[in-house]
Tab-separated table of C-alpha atoms in Angstrom:
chain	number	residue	atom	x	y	z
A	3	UNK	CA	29.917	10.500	2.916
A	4	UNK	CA	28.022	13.741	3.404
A	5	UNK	CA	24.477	12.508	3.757
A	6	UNK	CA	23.446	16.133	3.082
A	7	UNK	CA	24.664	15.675	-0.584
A	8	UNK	CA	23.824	12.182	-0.933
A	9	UNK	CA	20.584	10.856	-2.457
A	10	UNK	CA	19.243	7.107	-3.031
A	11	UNK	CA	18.335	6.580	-6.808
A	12	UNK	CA	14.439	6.315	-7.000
A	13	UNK	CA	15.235	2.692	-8.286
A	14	UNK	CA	16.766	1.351	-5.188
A	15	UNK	CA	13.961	2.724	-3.176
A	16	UNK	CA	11.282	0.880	-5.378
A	17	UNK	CA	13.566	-1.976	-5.565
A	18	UNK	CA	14.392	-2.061	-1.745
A	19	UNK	CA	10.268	-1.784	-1.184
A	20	UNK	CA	9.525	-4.601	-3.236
A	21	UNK	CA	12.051	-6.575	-1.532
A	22	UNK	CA	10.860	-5.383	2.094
A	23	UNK	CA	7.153	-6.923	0.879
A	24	UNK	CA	8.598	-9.685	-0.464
A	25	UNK	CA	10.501	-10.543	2.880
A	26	UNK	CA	7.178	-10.268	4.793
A	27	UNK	CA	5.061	-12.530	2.768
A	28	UNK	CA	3.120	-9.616	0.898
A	29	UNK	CA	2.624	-9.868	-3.067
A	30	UNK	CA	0.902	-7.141	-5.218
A	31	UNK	CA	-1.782	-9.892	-5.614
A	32	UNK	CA	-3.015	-10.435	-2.357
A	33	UNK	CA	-3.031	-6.367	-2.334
A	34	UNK	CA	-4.937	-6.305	-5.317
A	35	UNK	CA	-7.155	-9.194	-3.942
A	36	UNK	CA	-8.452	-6.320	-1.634
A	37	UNK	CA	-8.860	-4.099	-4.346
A	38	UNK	CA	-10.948	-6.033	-6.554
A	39	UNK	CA	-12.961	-7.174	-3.421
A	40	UNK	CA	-14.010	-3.661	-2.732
A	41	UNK	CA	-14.339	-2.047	-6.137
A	42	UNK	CA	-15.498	-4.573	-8.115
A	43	UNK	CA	-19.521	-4.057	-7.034
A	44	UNK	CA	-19.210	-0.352	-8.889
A	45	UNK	CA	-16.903	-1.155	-12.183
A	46	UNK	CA	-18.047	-3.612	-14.136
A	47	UNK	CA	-15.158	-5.376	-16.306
A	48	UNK	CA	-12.737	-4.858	-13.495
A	49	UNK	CA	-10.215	-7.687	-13.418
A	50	UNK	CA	-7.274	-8.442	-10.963
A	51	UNK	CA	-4.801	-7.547	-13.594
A	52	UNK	CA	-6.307	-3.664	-13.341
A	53	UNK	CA	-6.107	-4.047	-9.712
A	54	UNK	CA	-2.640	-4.932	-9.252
A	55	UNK	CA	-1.406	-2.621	-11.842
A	56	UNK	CA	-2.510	-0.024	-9.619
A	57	UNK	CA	-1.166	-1.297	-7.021
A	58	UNK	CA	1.890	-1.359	-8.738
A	59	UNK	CA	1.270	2.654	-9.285
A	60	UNK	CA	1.012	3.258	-5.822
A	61	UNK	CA	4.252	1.306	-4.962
A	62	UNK	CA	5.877	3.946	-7.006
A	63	UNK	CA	5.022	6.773	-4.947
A	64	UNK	CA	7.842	8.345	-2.933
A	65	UNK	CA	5.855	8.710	0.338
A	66	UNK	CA	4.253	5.013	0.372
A	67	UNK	CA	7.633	3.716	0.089
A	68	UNK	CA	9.075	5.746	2.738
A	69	UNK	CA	6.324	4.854	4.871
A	70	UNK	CA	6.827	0.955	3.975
A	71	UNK	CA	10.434	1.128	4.773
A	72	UNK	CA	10.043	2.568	7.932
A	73	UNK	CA	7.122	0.606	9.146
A	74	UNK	CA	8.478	-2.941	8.171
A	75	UNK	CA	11.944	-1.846	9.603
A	76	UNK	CA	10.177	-1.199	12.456
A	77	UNK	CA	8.006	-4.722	12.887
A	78	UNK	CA	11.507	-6.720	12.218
A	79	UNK	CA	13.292	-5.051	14.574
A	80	UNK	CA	10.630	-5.833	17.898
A	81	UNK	CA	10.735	-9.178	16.305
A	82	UNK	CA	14.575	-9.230	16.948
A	83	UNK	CA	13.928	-7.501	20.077
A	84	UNK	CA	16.127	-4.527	19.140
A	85	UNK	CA	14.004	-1.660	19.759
A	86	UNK	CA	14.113	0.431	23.268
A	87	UNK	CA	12.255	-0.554	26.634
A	88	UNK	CA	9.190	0.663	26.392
A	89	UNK	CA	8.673	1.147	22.674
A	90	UNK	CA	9.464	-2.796	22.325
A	91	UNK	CA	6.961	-4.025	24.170
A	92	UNK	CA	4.664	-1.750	22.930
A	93	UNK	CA	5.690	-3.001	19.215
A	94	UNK	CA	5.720	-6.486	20.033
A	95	UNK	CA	2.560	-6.590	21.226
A	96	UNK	CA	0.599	-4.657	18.933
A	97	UNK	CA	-1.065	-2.316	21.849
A	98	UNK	CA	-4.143	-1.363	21.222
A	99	UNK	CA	-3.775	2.448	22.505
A	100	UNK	CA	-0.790	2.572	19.993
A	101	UNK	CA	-1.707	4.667	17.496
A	102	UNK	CA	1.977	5.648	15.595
A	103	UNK	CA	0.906	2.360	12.965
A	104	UNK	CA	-2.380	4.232	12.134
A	105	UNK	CA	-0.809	7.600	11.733
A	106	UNK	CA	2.009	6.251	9.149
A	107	UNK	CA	-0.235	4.539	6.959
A	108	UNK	CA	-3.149	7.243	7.127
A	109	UNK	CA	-0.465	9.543	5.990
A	110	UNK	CA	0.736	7.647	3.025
A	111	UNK	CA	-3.266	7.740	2.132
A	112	UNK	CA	-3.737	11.502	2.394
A	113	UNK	CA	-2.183	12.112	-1.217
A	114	UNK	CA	-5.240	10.066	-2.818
A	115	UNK	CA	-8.398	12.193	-1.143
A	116	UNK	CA	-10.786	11.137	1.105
A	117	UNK	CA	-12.159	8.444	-0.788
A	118	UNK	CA	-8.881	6.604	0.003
A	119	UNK	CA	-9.240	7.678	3.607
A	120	UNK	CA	-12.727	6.494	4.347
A	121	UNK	CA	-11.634	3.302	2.622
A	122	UNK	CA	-8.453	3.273	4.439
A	123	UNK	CA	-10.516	3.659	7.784
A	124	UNK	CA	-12.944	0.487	6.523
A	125	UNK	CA	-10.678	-1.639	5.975
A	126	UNK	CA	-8.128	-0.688	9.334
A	127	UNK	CA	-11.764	-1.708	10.778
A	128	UNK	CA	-13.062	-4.872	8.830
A	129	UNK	CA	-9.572	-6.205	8.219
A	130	UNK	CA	-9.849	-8.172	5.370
A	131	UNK	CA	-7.903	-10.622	3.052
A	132	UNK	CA	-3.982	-10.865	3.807
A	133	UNK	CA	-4.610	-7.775	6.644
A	134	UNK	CA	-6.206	-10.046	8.388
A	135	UNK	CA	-3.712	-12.263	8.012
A	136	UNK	CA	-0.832	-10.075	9.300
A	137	UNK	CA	-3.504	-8.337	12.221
A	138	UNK	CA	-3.514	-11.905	13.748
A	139	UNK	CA	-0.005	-12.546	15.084
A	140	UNK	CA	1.468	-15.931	13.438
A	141	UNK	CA	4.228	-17.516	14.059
A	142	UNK	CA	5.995	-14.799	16.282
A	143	UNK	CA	6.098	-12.336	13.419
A	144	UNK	CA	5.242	-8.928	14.413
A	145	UNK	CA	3.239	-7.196	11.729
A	146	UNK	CA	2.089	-3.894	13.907
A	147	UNK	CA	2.872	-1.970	11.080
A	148	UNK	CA	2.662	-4.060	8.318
A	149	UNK	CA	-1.149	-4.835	8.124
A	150	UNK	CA	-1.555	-1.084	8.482
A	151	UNK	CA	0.343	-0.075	5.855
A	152	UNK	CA	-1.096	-2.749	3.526
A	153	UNK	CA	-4.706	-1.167	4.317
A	154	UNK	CA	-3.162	2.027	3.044
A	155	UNK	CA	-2.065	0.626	-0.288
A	156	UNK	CA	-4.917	-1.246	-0.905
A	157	UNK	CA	-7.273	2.509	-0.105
A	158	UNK	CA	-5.219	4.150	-2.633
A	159	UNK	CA	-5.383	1.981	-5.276
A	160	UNK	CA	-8.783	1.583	-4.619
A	161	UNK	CA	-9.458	5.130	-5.030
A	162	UNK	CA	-7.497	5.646	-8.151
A	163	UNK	CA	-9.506	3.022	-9.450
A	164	UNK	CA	-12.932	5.205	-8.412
A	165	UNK	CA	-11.282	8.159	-9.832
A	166	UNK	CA	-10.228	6.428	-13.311
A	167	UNK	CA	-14.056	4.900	-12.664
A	168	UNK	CA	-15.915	8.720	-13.081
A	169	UNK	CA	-13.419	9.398	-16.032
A	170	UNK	CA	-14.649	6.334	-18.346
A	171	UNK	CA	-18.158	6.647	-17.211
A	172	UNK	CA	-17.543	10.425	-18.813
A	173	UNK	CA	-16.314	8.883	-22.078
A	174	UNK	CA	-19.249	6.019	-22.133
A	175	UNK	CA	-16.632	3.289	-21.173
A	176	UNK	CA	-16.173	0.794	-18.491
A	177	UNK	CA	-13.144	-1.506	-17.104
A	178	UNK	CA	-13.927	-3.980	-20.092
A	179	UNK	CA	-12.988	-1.176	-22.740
A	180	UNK	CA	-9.676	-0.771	-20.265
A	181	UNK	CA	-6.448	-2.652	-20.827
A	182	UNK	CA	-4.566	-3.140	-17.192
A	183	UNK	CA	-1.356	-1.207	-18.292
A	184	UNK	CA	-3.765	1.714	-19.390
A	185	UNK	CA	-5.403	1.799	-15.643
A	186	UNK	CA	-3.046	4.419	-14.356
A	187	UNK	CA	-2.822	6.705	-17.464
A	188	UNK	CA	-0.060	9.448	-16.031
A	189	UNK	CA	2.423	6.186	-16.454
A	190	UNK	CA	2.490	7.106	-20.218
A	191	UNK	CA	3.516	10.370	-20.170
A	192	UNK	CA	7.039	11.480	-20.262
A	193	UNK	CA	8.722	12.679	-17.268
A	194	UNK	CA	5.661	12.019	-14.987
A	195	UNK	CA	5.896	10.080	-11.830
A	196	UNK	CA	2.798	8.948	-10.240
């Protein structure tokens, strides 16, 4: 088959994302866990269900699951010690001058604006809930790019969650006046992908 001509159905890459999570121990919870950790001290009414729906959002975007698939492709092959002499070493071990992880998942964060970089940057640093997790090398899993990548999701649906934050306050409304499905707004209009 001509790749050229060939395209994967937008369904099979959220599908074969989901499943890539799945197979490393990630939910949408303990991504939204993150979420409502860091913006919950600046929206009042914020719940986890508004968290992980827009973490769902951002598992819809093109670019995060590219990055996703690549990245945990990636981890599980220097866990089955497929990858090239240096590079799996390098992998396996999580180097610390190794910056490719970073780069990936600060790329998949550029789309949401620098709020979701500065966050991306605090939490690459501060490592918290189920990055910290992956960061710290269990059971001979390698996560180098994993915990990374979660940080990434977790910055941009953090920042959509500031932005939809500024549009309430301009209509007199919090979270509490906010039902989770209406949390990422562009979901509801026809033909748009977020």
């Amino acid at each position: 088959m001509d790749g050229a001509k060939f395209r994967v159905h937008s369904d099979d890459v959220t599908k074969a994302t989901h499943e890539a999570l799945e197979r490393r121990g990630v939910t949408n919870e303990d991504i939204a866990k993150i979420v409502l950790d860091m913006q919950l001290p600046f929206n009042e009414g914020l719940t986890i269900e508004h968290c992980m729906e827009s973490v769902e959002s951002v598992l819809r975007k093109r670019e995060m699951q590219h990055a996703l698939l690549v990245g945990i492709e990636l981890d599980e092959l220097a866990e089955q010690g497929k990858l090239s002499r240096p590079l799996q070493q390098i992998v396996g071990s999580d180097e610390g001058l190794f910056g490719v992880d970073e780069m990936i998942g600060l790329g998949a964060v550029l789309t949401y604006g620098s709020i979701a970089v500065t966050t991306f940057g605090h939490l690459d640093k501060n490592k918290t809930g189920i990055i910290h997790k992956l960061d710290t090398k269990y059971g001979g899993q390698v996560h180098t790019f994993l915990d990374d990548l979660v940080a990434s999701i977790a910055a941009c649906a953090s920042a959509r969650i500031a932005h939809r934050t500024r549009d309430l306050e301009e209509q007199g409304k919090t979270f509490e006046d906010l039902a989770p499905e209406d949390t990422t707004p562009e979901t509801h209009v026809e033909g748009a992908e977020t």
